[in-house]
PDB file of C-alpha atoms in Angstrom:
ATOM      1  CA  UNK U   1     -30.079 -38.142 108.863  1.00 46.00           C
ATOM      2  CA  UNK U   2     -30.544 -34.929 110.892  1.00 54.00           C
ATOM      3  CA  UNK U   3     -32.030 -32.110 108.756  1.00 61.00           C
ATOM      4  CA  UNK U   4     -29.416 -29.447 108.598  1.00 59.00           C
ATOM      5  CA  UNK U   5     -32.295 -26.713 108.104  1.00 66.00           C
ATOM      6  CA  UNK U   6     -33.034 -26.671 111.709  1.00 71.00           C
ATOM      7  CA  UNK U   7     -29.420 -25.397 112.435  1.00 74.00           C
ATOM      8  CA  UNK U   8     -29.997 -22.493 110.101  1.00 80.00           C
ATOM      9  CA  UNK U   9     -30.538 -19.490 112.373  1.00 83.00           C
ATOM     10  CA  UNK U  10     -33.519 -17.438 111.560  1.00 83.00           C
ATOM     11  CA  UNK U  11     -31.861 -14.365 112.851  1.00 86.00           C
ATOM     12  CA  UNK U  12     -29.143 -14.589 110.133  1.00 86.00           C
ATOM     13  CA  UNK U  13     -31.910 -14.893 107.318  1.00 81.00           C
ATOM     14  CA  UNK U  14     -31.288 -11.200 106.598  1.00 85.00           C
ATOM     15  CA  UNK U  15     -28.277 -10.032 104.624  1.00 86.00           C
ATOM     16  CA  UNK U  16     -27.654  -6.676 106.693  1.00 90.00           C
ATOM     17  CA  UNK U  17     -27.791  -9.063 109.993  1.00 92.00           C
ATOM     18  CA  UNK U  18     -25.409 -11.345 108.386  1.00 90.00           C
ATOM     19  CA  UNK U  19     -23.233  -8.627 107.187  1.00 91.00           C
ATOM     20  CA  UNK U  20     -23.039  -7.109 110.806  1.00 92.00           C
ATOM     21  CA  UNK U  21     -22.024 -10.494 112.300  1.00 93.00           C
ATOM     22  CA  UNK U  22     -19.247 -10.959 109.744  1.00 91.00           C
ATOM     23  CA  UNK U  23     -17.809  -7.681 110.181  1.00 90.00           C
ATOM     24  CA  UNK U  24     -17.872  -8.422 113.981  1.00 91.00           C
ATOM     25  CA  UNK U  25     -16.296 -11.724 113.469  1.00 89.00           C
ATOM     26  CA  UNK U  26     -13.096 -10.623 112.143  1.00 86.00           C
ATOM     27  CA  UNK U  27     -12.748  -7.179 114.347  1.00 84.00           C
ATOM     28  CA  UNK U  28     -12.550  -6.564 117.745  1.00 83.00           C
ATOM     29  CA  UNK U  29     -14.921  -3.951 117.505  1.00 85.00           C
ATOM     30  CA  UNK U  30     -16.740  -1.922 114.740  1.00 88.00           C
ATOM     31  CA  UNK U  31     -18.381   1.637 115.045  1.00 86.00           C
ATOM     32  CA  UNK U  32     -21.574   2.759 113.708  1.00 89.00           C
ATOM     33  CA  UNK U  33     -20.216   4.702 110.948  1.00 85.00           C
ATOM     34  CA  UNK U  34     -17.975   2.117 109.618  1.00 84.00           C
ATOM     35  CA  UNK U  35     -20.693  -0.403 109.599  1.00 88.00           C
ATOM     36  CA  UNK U  36     -22.921   1.667 107.664  1.00 87.00           C
ATOM     37  CA  UNK U  37     -20.730   2.160 105.247  1.00 82.00           C
ATOM     38  CA  UNK U  38     -19.710  -1.502 104.648  1.00 84.00           C
ATOM     39  CA  UNK U  39     -23.055  -2.392 104.520  1.00 86.00           C
ATOM     40  CA  UNK U  40     -24.595   0.663 102.392  1.00 86.00           C
ATOM     41  CA  UNK U  41     -27.700   1.087 104.443  1.00 89.00           C
ATOM     42  CA  UNK U  42     -29.678   3.836 106.047  1.00 91.00           C
ATOM     43  CA  UNK U  43     -29.132   4.710 109.911  1.00 92.00           C
ATOM     44  CA  UNK U  44     -32.383   3.486 110.900  1.00 93.00           C
ATOM     45  CA  UNK U  45     -32.302   0.457 109.023  1.00 93.00           C
ATOM     46  CA  UNK U  46     -28.966  -0.468 110.502  1.00 93.00           C
ATOM     47  CA  UNK U  47     -29.856   0.447 114.077  1.00 93.00           C
ATOM     48  CA  UNK U  48     -33.174  -1.607 114.103  1.00 94.00           C
ATOM     49  CA  UNK U  49     -30.805  -4.817 112.760  1.00 94.00           C
ATOM     50  CA  UNK U  50     -28.455  -4.037 115.489  1.00 94.00           C
ATOM     51  CA  UNK U  51     -31.049  -3.902 118.120  1.00 94.00           C
ATOM     52  CA  UNK U  52     -32.417  -7.346 116.931  1.00 93.00           C
ATOM     53  CA  UNK U  53     -28.613  -8.808 117.317  1.00 93.00           C
ATOM     54  CA  UNK U  54     -28.456  -7.124 120.732  1.00 94.00           C
ATOM     55  CA  UNK U  55     -31.741  -8.551 121.859  1.00 93.00           C
ATOM     56  CA  UNK U  56     -30.617 -11.840 120.950  1.00 93.00           C
ATOM     57  CA  UNK U  57     -27.274 -11.542 122.851  1.00 94.00           C
ATOM     58  CA  UNK U  58     -25.290 -11.942 120.124  1.00 94.00           C
ATOM     59  CA  UNK U  59     -23.547  -8.508 120.005  1.00 93.00           C
ATOM     60  CA  UNK U  60     -23.021  -5.982 122.838  1.00 93.00           C
ATOM     61  CA  UNK U  61     -22.822  -2.265 122.411  1.00 93.00           C
ATOM     62  CA  UNK U  62     -20.183   0.107 124.124  1.00 90.00           C
ATOM     63  CA  UNK U  63     -20.817   3.757 124.501  1.00 89.00           C
ATOM     64  CA  UNK U  64     -17.836   6.015 124.429  1.00 83.00           C
ATOM     65  CA  UNK U  65     -16.845   9.495 123.600  1.00 83.00           C
ATOM     66  CA  UNK U  66     -14.160  10.893 121.129  1.00 81.00           C
ATOM     67  CA  UNK U  67     -13.607  14.357 122.482  1.00 83.00           C
ATOM     68  CA  UNK U  68     -17.334  15.310 122.809  1.00 83.00           C
ATOM     69  CA  UNK U  69     -18.802  13.145 119.908  1.00 83.00           C
ATOM     70  CA  UNK U  70     -20.344   9.881 120.872  1.00 83.00           C
ATOM     71  CA  UNK U  71     -18.607   6.999 119.586  1.00 84.00           C
ATOM     72  CA  UNK U  72     -20.800   3.935 119.834  1.00 89.00           C
ATOM     73  CA  UNK U  73     -18.871   0.538 119.045  1.00 90.00           C
ATOM     74  CA  UNK U  74     -20.217  -3.099 118.553  1.00 93.00           C
ATOM     75  CA  UNK U  75     -18.500  -6.093 119.397  1.00 92.00           C
ATOM     76  CA  UNK U  76     -19.590  -9.723 119.104  1.00 93.00           C
ATOM     77  CA  UNK U  77     -20.426 -11.828 122.181  1.00 94.00           C
ATOM     78  CA  UNK U  78     -19.508 -15.391 122.674  1.00 94.00           C
ATOM     79  CA  UNK U  79     -23.137 -16.308 122.050  1.00 93.00           C
ATOM     80  CA  UNK U  80     -23.062 -14.533 119.089  1.00 93.00           C
ATOM     81  CA  UNK U  81     -19.587 -16.354 117.846  1.00 92.00           C
ATOM     82  CA  UNK U  82     -21.142 -19.561 118.583  1.00 92.00           C
ATOM     83  CA  UNK U  83     -24.435 -18.937 116.875  1.00 92.00           C
ATOM     84  CA  UNK U  84     -22.874 -17.454 113.632  1.00 91.00           C
ATOM     85  CA  UNK U  85     -20.248 -20.803 113.644  1.00 91.00           C
ATOM     86  CA  UNK U  86     -23.245 -22.985 113.757  1.00 90.00           C
ATOM     87  CA  UNK U  87     -24.983 -21.154 111.108  1.00 90.00           C
ATOM     88  CA  UNK U  88     -22.037 -21.583 108.695  1.00 88.00           C
ATOM     89  CA  UNK U  89     -21.784 -24.971 109.464  1.00 88.00           C
ATOM     90  CA  UNK U  90     -25.417 -25.714 108.545  1.00 87.00           C
ATOM     91  CA  UNK U  91     -24.906 -23.463 105.214  1.00 86.00           C
ATOM     92  CA  UNK U  92     -21.917 -25.836 104.507  1.00 85.00           C
ATOM     93  CA  UNK U  93     -23.845 -29.102 105.014  1.00 84.00           C
ATOM     94  CA  UNK U  94     -26.682 -27.867 103.059  1.00 82.00           C
ATOM     95  CA  UNK U  95     -24.275 -27.332 100.137  1.00 82.00           C
ATOM     96  CA  UNK U  96     -22.613 -30.452 100.723  1.00 82.00           C
ATOM     97  CA  UNK U  97     -25.888 -32.574 100.789  1.00 79.00           C
ATOM     98  CA  UNK U  98     -26.839 -31.126  97.231  1.00 72.00           C
ATOM     99  CA  UNK U  99     -23.562 -31.653  95.665  1.00 67.00           C
TER     100      UNK U  99
ATOM    101  CA  UNK C   1     -32.354 -25.914  93.527  1.00 48.00           C
ATOM    102  CA  UNK C   2     -32.911 -22.024  94.484  1.00 63.00           C
ATOM    103  CA  UNK C   3     -31.733 -22.651  98.178  1.00 74.00           C
ATOM    104  CA  UNK C   4     -28.397 -23.411  97.230  1.00 76.00           C
ATOM    105  CA  UNK C   5     -27.970 -20.435  95.163  1.00 80.00           C
ATOM    106  CA  UNK C   6     -29.147 -18.523  98.122  1.00 79.00           C
ATOM    107  CA  UNK C   7     -26.889 -20.289 100.465  1.00 80.00           C
ATOM    108  CA  UNK C   8     -23.813 -19.769  98.191  1.00 83.00           C
ATOM    109  CA  UNK C   9     -24.802 -16.090  97.852  1.00 84.00           C
ATOM    110  CA  UNK C  10     -24.784 -15.995 101.625  1.00 84.00           C
ATOM    111  CA  UNK C  11     -21.298 -17.537 101.860  1.00 86.00           C
ATOM    112  CA  UNK C  12     -20.150 -15.095  99.402  1.00 86.00           C
ATOM    113  CA  UNK C  13     -21.615 -12.225 101.204  1.00 85.00           C
ATOM    114  CA  UNK C  14     -20.045 -13.398 104.534  1.00 88.00           C
ATOM    115  CA  UNK C  15     -16.630 -13.578 102.883  1.00 86.00           C
ATOM    116  CA  UNK C  16     -16.551 -10.324 101.188  1.00 83.00           C
ATOM    117  CA  UNK C  17     -17.662  -8.549 104.221  1.00 85.00           C
ATOM    118  CA  UNK C  18     -15.199 -10.182 106.451  1.00 85.00           C
ATOM    119  CA  UNK C  19     -12.360  -9.016 103.976  1.00 81.00           C
ATOM    120  CA  UNK C  20     -13.840  -5.712 103.196  1.00 81.00           C
ATOM    121  CA  UNK C  21     -14.089  -4.819 107.159  1.00 82.00           C
ATOM    122  CA  UNK C  22     -10.680  -6.082 108.135  1.00 82.00           C
ATOM    123  CA  UNK C  23      -8.426  -5.287 104.841  1.00 82.00           C
ATOM    124  CA  UNK C  24      -7.696  -2.298 103.214  1.00 83.00           C
ATOM    125  CA  UNK C  25      -8.118  -3.478  99.509  1.00 78.00           C
ATOM    126  CA  UNK C  26      -7.845  -0.213  97.561  1.00 80.00           C
ATOM    127  CA  UNK C  27      -4.221  -0.098  97.072  1.00 86.00           C
ATOM    128  CA  UNK C  28      -3.705   0.513  93.458  1.00 90.00           C
ATOM    129  CA  UNK C  29      -1.516  -1.264  91.043  1.00 93.00           C
ATOM    130  CA  UNK C  30      -0.599   2.292  89.771  1.00 94.00           C
ATOM    131  CA  UNK C  31       0.878   2.998  92.950  1.00 94.00           C
ATOM    132  CA  UNK C  32       3.348   0.415  92.701  1.00 95.00           C
ATOM    133  CA  UNK C  33       4.336   1.491  89.474  1.00 96.00           C
ATOM    134  CA  UNK C  34       4.777   5.020  90.291  1.00 96.00           C
ATOM    135  CA  UNK C  35       6.828   4.441  93.417  1.00 96.00           C
ATOM    136  CA  UNK C  36       9.048   2.055  91.428  1.00 96.00           C
ATOM    137  CA  UNK C  37       9.351   4.934  88.746  1.00 97.00           C
ATOM    138  CA  UNK C  38      10.345   7.349  91.354  1.00 97.00           C
ATOM    139  CA  UNK C  39      12.974   4.850  92.902  1.00 96.00           C
ATOM    140  CA  UNK C  40      14.772   4.162  89.492  1.00 96.00           C
ATOM    141  CA  UNK C  41      14.978   8.044  88.754  1.00 97.00           C
ATOM    142  CA  UNK C  42      16.365   8.384  92.311  1.00 96.00           C
ATOM    143  CA  UNK C  43      18.706   5.489  91.720  1.00 96.00           C
ATOM    144  CA  UNK C  44      19.898   7.059  88.320  1.00 96.00           C
ATOM    145  CA  UNK C  45      20.887  10.027  89.887  1.00 95.00           C
ATOM    146  CA  UNK C  46      22.476   8.540  92.911  1.00 94.00           C
ATOM    147  CA  UNK C  47      24.592   6.156  90.706  1.00 93.00           C
ATOM    148  CA  UNK C  48      25.577   9.073  88.680  1.00 93.00           C
ATOM    149  CA  UNK C  49      26.796  10.819  91.675  1.00 91.00           C
ATOM    150  CA  UNK C  50      28.660   7.927  93.215  1.00 89.00           C
ATOM    151  CA  UNK C  51      30.098   7.247  89.977  1.00 89.00           C
ATOM    152  CA  UNK C  52      31.456  10.826  89.792  1.00 86.00           C
ATOM    153  CA  UNK C  53      32.776  10.732  93.416  1.00 86.00           C
ATOM    154  CA  UNK C  54      34.982   7.596  93.057  1.00 84.00           C
ATOM    155  CA  UNK C  55      35.934   8.248  89.512  1.00 80.00           C
ATOM    156  CA  UNK C  56      37.025  11.937  90.017  1.00 74.00           C
ATOM    157  CA  UNK C  57      37.098  13.129  93.282  1.00 68.00           C
ATOM    158  CA  UNK C  58      38.334  10.294  95.386  1.00 65.00           C
ATOM    159  CA  UNK C  59      41.945  10.287  94.881  1.00 69.00           C
ATOM    160  CA  UNK C  60      42.289  14.140  95.770  1.00 71.00           C
ATOM    161  CA  UNK C  61      42.519  15.794  98.890  1.00 69.00           C
ATOM    162  CA  UNK C  62      39.537  17.812  98.034  1.00 71.00           C
ATOM    163  CA  UNK C  63      37.271  14.860  98.314  1.00 75.00           C
ATOM    164  CA  UNK C  64      34.294  15.347 100.268  1.00 82.00           C
ATOM    165  CA  UNK C  65      32.624  12.091 101.388  1.00 82.00           C
ATOM    166  CA  UNK C  66      30.339  13.955 103.514  1.00 84.00           C
ATOM    167  CA  UNK C  67      29.168  15.787 100.612  1.00 87.00           C
ATOM    168  CA  UNK C  68      28.422  12.654  98.779  1.00 88.00           C
ATOM    169  CA  UNK C  69      26.514  11.508 101.908  1.00 88.00           C
ATOM    170  CA  UNK C  70      24.424  14.562 102.085  1.00 90.00           C
ATOM    171  CA  UNK C  71      23.658  14.223  98.324  1.00 92.00           C
ATOM    172  CA  UNK C  72      22.627  10.793  98.660  1.00 91.00           C
ATOM    173  CA  UNK C  73      20.420  11.443 101.630  1.00 91.00           C
ATOM    174  CA  UNK C  74      18.783  14.548  99.669  1.00 94.00           C
ATOM    175  CA  UNK C  75      18.047  12.122  96.626  1.00 95.00           C
ATOM    176  CA  UNK C  76      16.688   9.587  99.096  1.00 92.00           C
ATOM    177  CA  UNK C  77      14.504  11.990 100.639  1.00 93.00           C
ATOM    178  CA  UNK C  78      12.843  13.374  97.164  1.00 95.00           C
ATOM    179  CA  UNK C  79      12.342   9.640  96.140  1.00 95.00           C
ATOM    180  CA  UNK C  80      10.623   9.104  99.337  1.00 93.00           C
ATOM    181  CA  UNK C  81       8.369  12.111  99.049  1.00 95.00           C
ATOM    182  CA  UNK C  82       7.622  11.466  95.351  1.00 96.00           C
ATOM    183  CA  UNK C  83       6.834   7.844  95.768  1.00 95.00           C
ATOM    184  CA  UNK C  84       4.731   8.523  98.802  1.00 92.00           C
ATOM    185  CA  UNK C  85       2.579  11.388  97.106  1.00 95.00           C
ATOM    186  CA  UNK C  86       2.080   9.461  93.924  1.00 95.00           C
ATOM    187  CA  UNK C  87       1.470   6.129  95.581  1.00 92.00           C
ATOM    188  CA  UNK C  88      -1.033   7.706  97.847  1.00 91.00           C
ATOM    189  CA  UNK C  89      -2.792   9.733  94.793  1.00 93.00           C
ATOM    190  CA  UNK C  90      -3.373   6.605  92.876  1.00 92.00           C
ATOM    191  CA  UNK C  91      -4.836   4.527  95.682  1.00 90.00           C
ATOM    192  CA  UNK C  92      -7.015   7.741  96.787  1.00 90.00           C
ATOM    193  CA  UNK C  93      -8.321   7.871  93.195  1.00 90.00           C
ATOM    194  CA  UNK C  94      -9.043   4.174  93.249  1.00 88.00           C
ATOM    195  CA  UNK C  95     -10.568   4.021  96.693  1.00 84.00           C
ATOM    196  CA  UNK C  96     -12.964   7.182  95.522  1.00 84.00           C
ATOM    197  CA  UNK C  97     -13.919   5.198  92.547  1.00 83.00           C
ATOM    198  CA  UNK C  98     -15.005   2.539  94.687  1.00 76.00           C
ATOM    199  CA  UNK C  99     -16.651   4.620  96.809  1.00 71.00           C
ATOM    200  CA  UNK C 100     -14.629   3.366 100.236  1.00 71.00           C
ATOM    201  CA  UNK C 101     -13.239   5.814 102.374  1.00 69.00           C
ATOM    202  CA  UNK C 102      -9.322   6.063 102.392  1.00 72.00           C
ATOM    203  CA  UNK C 103      -9.057   6.641 106.224  1.00 75.00           C
ATOM    204  CA  UNK C 104     -11.266   3.965 107.652  1.00 73.00           C
ATOM    205  CA  UNK C 105     -10.158   1.572 110.507  1.00 75.00           C
ATOM    206  CA  UNK C 106      -8.617  -0.665 107.990  1.00 80.00           C
ATOM    207  CA  UNK C 107      -6.376   1.725 106.487  1.00 84.00           C
ATOM    208  CA  UNK C 108      -5.199   2.954 110.081  1.00 85.00           C
ATOM    209  CA  UNK C 109      -4.338  -1.073 110.912  1.00 86.00           C
ATOM    210  CA  UNK C 110      -2.374  -1.183 107.817  1.00 89.00           C
ATOM    211  CA  UNK C 111      -0.391   1.851 108.279  1.00 91.00           C
ATOM    212  CA  UNK C 112       0.633   1.214 111.786  1.00 93.00           C
ATOM    213  CA  UNK C 113       1.575  -2.614 110.996  1.00 93.00           C
ATOM    214  CA  UNK C 114       3.829  -1.483 108.052  1.00 94.00           C
ATOM    215  CA  UNK C 115       5.092   1.894 109.813  1.00 94.00           C
ATOM    216  CA  UNK C 116       6.264  -0.239 112.858  1.00 96.00           C
ATOM    217  CA  UNK C 117       8.854  -2.330 111.255  1.00 96.00           C
ATOM    218  CA  UNK C 118       9.920   0.548 108.896  1.00 95.00           C
ATOM    219  CA  UNK C 119      10.431   3.012 111.725  1.00 96.00           C
ATOM    220  CA  UNK C 120      12.344   0.356 113.788  1.00 97.00           C
ATOM    221  CA  UNK C 121      14.669  -0.360 110.432  1.00 96.00           C
ATOM    222  CA  UNK C 122      14.825   3.551 110.306  1.00 95.00           C
ATOM    223  CA  UNK C 123      16.269   3.776 113.597  1.00 97.00           C
ATOM    224  CA  UNK C 124      18.604   1.290 113.173  1.00 96.00           C
ATOM    225  CA  UNK C 125      20.028   2.563 109.774  1.00 95.00           C
ATOM    226  CA  UNK C 126      20.158   6.228 111.317  1.00 94.00           C
ATOM    227  CA  UNK C 127      22.130   4.811 114.118  1.00 95.00           C
ATOM    228  CA  UNK C 128      24.533   2.859 111.601  1.00 94.00           C
ATOM    229  CA  UNK C 129      25.098   6.257 109.578  1.00 91.00           C
ATOM    230  CA  UNK C 130      25.961   8.072 112.533  1.00 91.00           C
ATOM    231  CA  UNK C 131      28.699   5.033 113.137  1.00 93.00           C
ATOM    232  CA  UNK C 132      29.580   5.737 109.475  1.00 88.00           C
ATOM    233  CA  UNK C 133      28.575   2.159 108.793  1.00 88.00           C
ATOM    234  CA  UNK C 134      27.207   2.744 105.287  1.00 88.00           C
ATOM    235  CA  UNK C 135      27.952  -0.557 103.824  1.00 88.00           C
ATOM    236  CA  UNK C 136      24.501  -2.344 105.150  1.00 92.00           C
ATOM    237  CA  UNK C 137      22.262   0.367 104.448  1.00 92.00           C
ATOM    238  CA  UNK C 138      20.961  -0.606 101.138  1.00 93.00           C
ATOM    239  CA  UNK C 139      20.450  -4.307 102.301  1.00 95.00           C
ATOM    240  CA  UNK C 140      19.030  -2.831 105.423  1.00 95.00           C
ATOM    241  CA  UNK C 141      16.242  -0.636 103.656  1.00 95.00           C
ATOM    242  CA  UNK C 142      15.425  -3.661 101.640  1.00 96.00           C
ATOM    243  CA  UNK C 143      14.968  -6.198 104.571  1.00 97.00           C
ATOM    244  CA  UNK C 144      13.065  -3.964 107.100  1.00 97.00           C
ATOM    245  CA  UNK C 145      10.699  -2.822 103.998  1.00 96.00           C
ATOM    246  CA  UNK C 146      10.136  -6.378 103.000  1.00 97.00           C
ATOM    247  CA  UNK C 147       9.415  -7.053 106.800  1.00 97.00           C
ATOM    248  CA  UNK C 148       7.013  -4.347 106.826  1.00 97.00           C
ATOM    249  CA  UNK C 149       5.229  -5.418 103.690  1.00 96.00           C
ATOM    250  CA  UNK C 150       4.750  -8.965 105.040  1.00 96.00           C
ATOM    251  CA  UNK C 151       3.486  -7.792 108.218  1.00 95.00           C
ATOM    252  CA  UNK C 152       1.026  -5.287 106.646  1.00 92.00           C
ATOM    253  CA  UNK C 153      -0.171  -7.789 103.915  1.00 91.00           C
ATOM    254  CA  UNK C 154      -2.660  -9.216 106.608  1.00 87.00           C
ATOM    255  CA  UNK C 155      -4.528  -5.846 106.636  1.00 87.00           C
ATOM    256  CA  UNK C 156      -4.641  -5.422 102.664  1.00 88.00           C
ATOM    257  CA  UNK C 157      -4.440  -7.089  99.263  1.00 85.00           C
ATOM    258  CA  UNK C 158      -2.645 -10.634 100.203  1.00 85.00           C
ATOM    259  CA  UNK C 159      -0.524 -10.615  97.474  1.00 90.00           C
ATOM    260  CA  UNK C 160       1.689  -7.777  99.030  1.00 93.00           C
ATOM    261  CA  UNK C 161       3.309 -10.285 100.999  1.00 95.00           C
ATOM    262  CA  UNK C 162       4.985 -11.858  97.808  1.00 96.00           C
ATOM    263  CA  UNK C 163       6.276  -8.502  97.314  1.00 96.00           C
ATOM    264  CA  UNK C 164       7.546  -8.418 100.893  1.00 97.00           C
ATOM    265  CA  UNK C 165       9.309 -11.887 100.286  1.00 97.00           C
ATOM    266  CA  UNK C 166      11.102 -10.625  97.242  1.00 97.00           C
ATOM    267  CA  UNK C 167      12.050  -7.614  99.022  1.00 97.00           C
ATOM    268  CA  UNK C 168      13.668  -9.633 101.885  1.00 97.00           C
ATOM    269  CA  UNK C 169      15.471 -12.071  99.476  1.00 97.00           C
ATOM    270  CA  UNK C 170      16.757  -9.067  97.571  1.00 97.00           C
ATOM    271  CA  UNK C 171      18.077  -7.655 100.943  1.00 96.00           C
ATOM    272  CA  UNK C 172      19.678 -10.720 102.005  1.00 96.00           C
ATOM    273  CA  UNK C 173      21.405 -11.341  98.803  1.00 96.00           C
ATOM    274  CA  UNK C 174      22.686  -7.709  99.016  1.00 95.00           C
ATOM    275  CA  UNK C 175      24.293  -8.395 102.537  1.00 94.00           C
ATOM    276  CA  UNK C 176      27.127 -10.369 100.526  1.00 93.00           C
ATOM    277  CA  UNK C 177      27.498  -7.823  97.670  1.00 89.00           C
ATOM    278  CA  UNK C 178      27.953  -4.646  99.612  1.00 78.00           C
ATOM    279  CA  UNK C 179      29.866  -2.827  96.828  1.00 82.00           C
ATOM    280  CA  UNK C 180      26.842  -2.692  94.270  1.00 87.00           C
ATOM    281  CA  UNK C 181      24.235  -2.200  97.197  1.00 89.00           C
ATOM    282  CA  UNK C 182      22.816   0.740  95.122  1.00 92.00           C
ATOM    283  CA  UNK C 183      22.006  -1.660  92.307  1.00 94.00           C
ATOM    284  CA  UNK C 184      20.200  -4.072  94.506  1.00 95.00           C
ATOM    285  CA  UNK C 185      18.359  -0.998  95.869  1.00 95.00           C
ATOM    286  CA  UNK C 186      17.489  -0.034  92.564  1.00 96.00           C
ATOM    287  CA  UNK C 187      16.108  -3.558  91.683  1.00 96.00           C
ATOM    288  CA  UNK C 188      14.199  -4.005  94.900  1.00 96.00           C
ATOM    289  CA  UNK C 189      12.461  -0.613  95.333  1.00 96.00           C
ATOM    290  CA  UNK C 190      12.378   0.065  91.395  1.00 96.00           C
ATOM    291  CA  UNK C 191      11.928  -3.004  89.127  1.00 96.00           C
ATOM    292  CA  UNK C 192      10.057  -5.446  92.093  1.00 97.00           C
ATOM    293  CA  UNK C 193       7.522  -2.376  92.579  1.00 96.00           C
ATOM    294  CA  UNK C 194       6.966  -1.878  88.918  1.00 97.00           C
ATOM    295  CA  UNK C 195       6.413  -5.732  88.463  1.00 97.00           C
ATOM    296  CA  UNK C 196       4.150  -5.973  91.626  1.00 96.00           C
ATOM    297  CA  UNK C 197       2.147  -2.932  90.205  1.00 96.00           C
ATOM    298  CA  UNK C 198       1.586  -4.297  86.654  1.00 96.00           C
ATOM    299  CA  UNK C 199       0.621  -7.594  88.073  1.00 95.00           C
ATOM    300  CA  UNK C 200      -1.967  -6.047  90.303  1.00 93.00           C
ATOM    301  CA  UNK C 201      -3.351  -3.688  87.597  1.00 93.00           C
ATOM    302  CA  UNK C 202      -3.387  -7.018  85.471  1.00 92.00           C
ATOM    303  CA  UNK C 203      -5.306  -8.901  88.035  1.00 89.00           C
ATOM    304  CA  UNK C 204      -7.614  -6.404  89.617  1.00 86.00           C
ATOM    305  CA  UNK C 205      -7.919  -3.170  87.740  1.00 85.00           C
ATOM    306  CA  UNK C 206      -7.734  -4.080  83.873  1.00 84.00           C
ATOM    307  CA  UNK C 207     -11.309  -4.878  83.349  1.00 77.00           C
ATOM    308  CA  UNK C 208     -12.539  -1.777  85.197  1.00 63.00           C
TER     309      UNK C 208
END
């Protein structure tokens, strides 16, 4: 039997990154402030996790403006969706194998 | 084993994040109860007014159907304002207690998806009133409101859907009993809201 652990994605080890990905899975786009409120983390902390996800190609950033204020929104990429689903499947397999 | 616990917790996190980010779940049961109470009070005034019209004025040449219509519209407006303000208030209090902003993207989506069927129905009913087709106003209100709730339930507490089904069903039954439209209206907007509000309070808010 293949070891399901190898499919668990290291990037999603962090609760914050997992939270970001979950929110992006069900929303076409989410802005920085909504994410901050949902996950309840500081600006710097959230920004660094967002950067990790972006560098892995799981998430893309759109910078826009509402009036004069910057409005940065984030959305999931195809690769991110695939990686997240693989991660979920691996979680499910691990739980099943123990039952 | 410890990792199973961790994995289960991760799944719970994912699920709660997906729900919280896409649904506005701070709707308070008290909002349903207060809106239902406003509807019942309004219906009581409306029934009194309708009965006095058909009991006393109807046979006389002084009968004033447009006065009846205006009075009923006034009552309906007060009911709507009262229900809206109290329902918003209780939901605002609940969202503040939970530390969730009332005006997030989830709330915006909920509002748009319920307003669209309601405004559409509103135009239809408005035009029906212009054409003096009053018989189907009450069932029309119930049906479009029910559709709005079913549509909005995707962006709020899932149970809103069942309230929507009940409103639609009440409206459809009322289509064939047009003389007692106001009683169905009172049942749909009054009783059903209160039942729903109590059930939601019992399920989600009782302990806290």
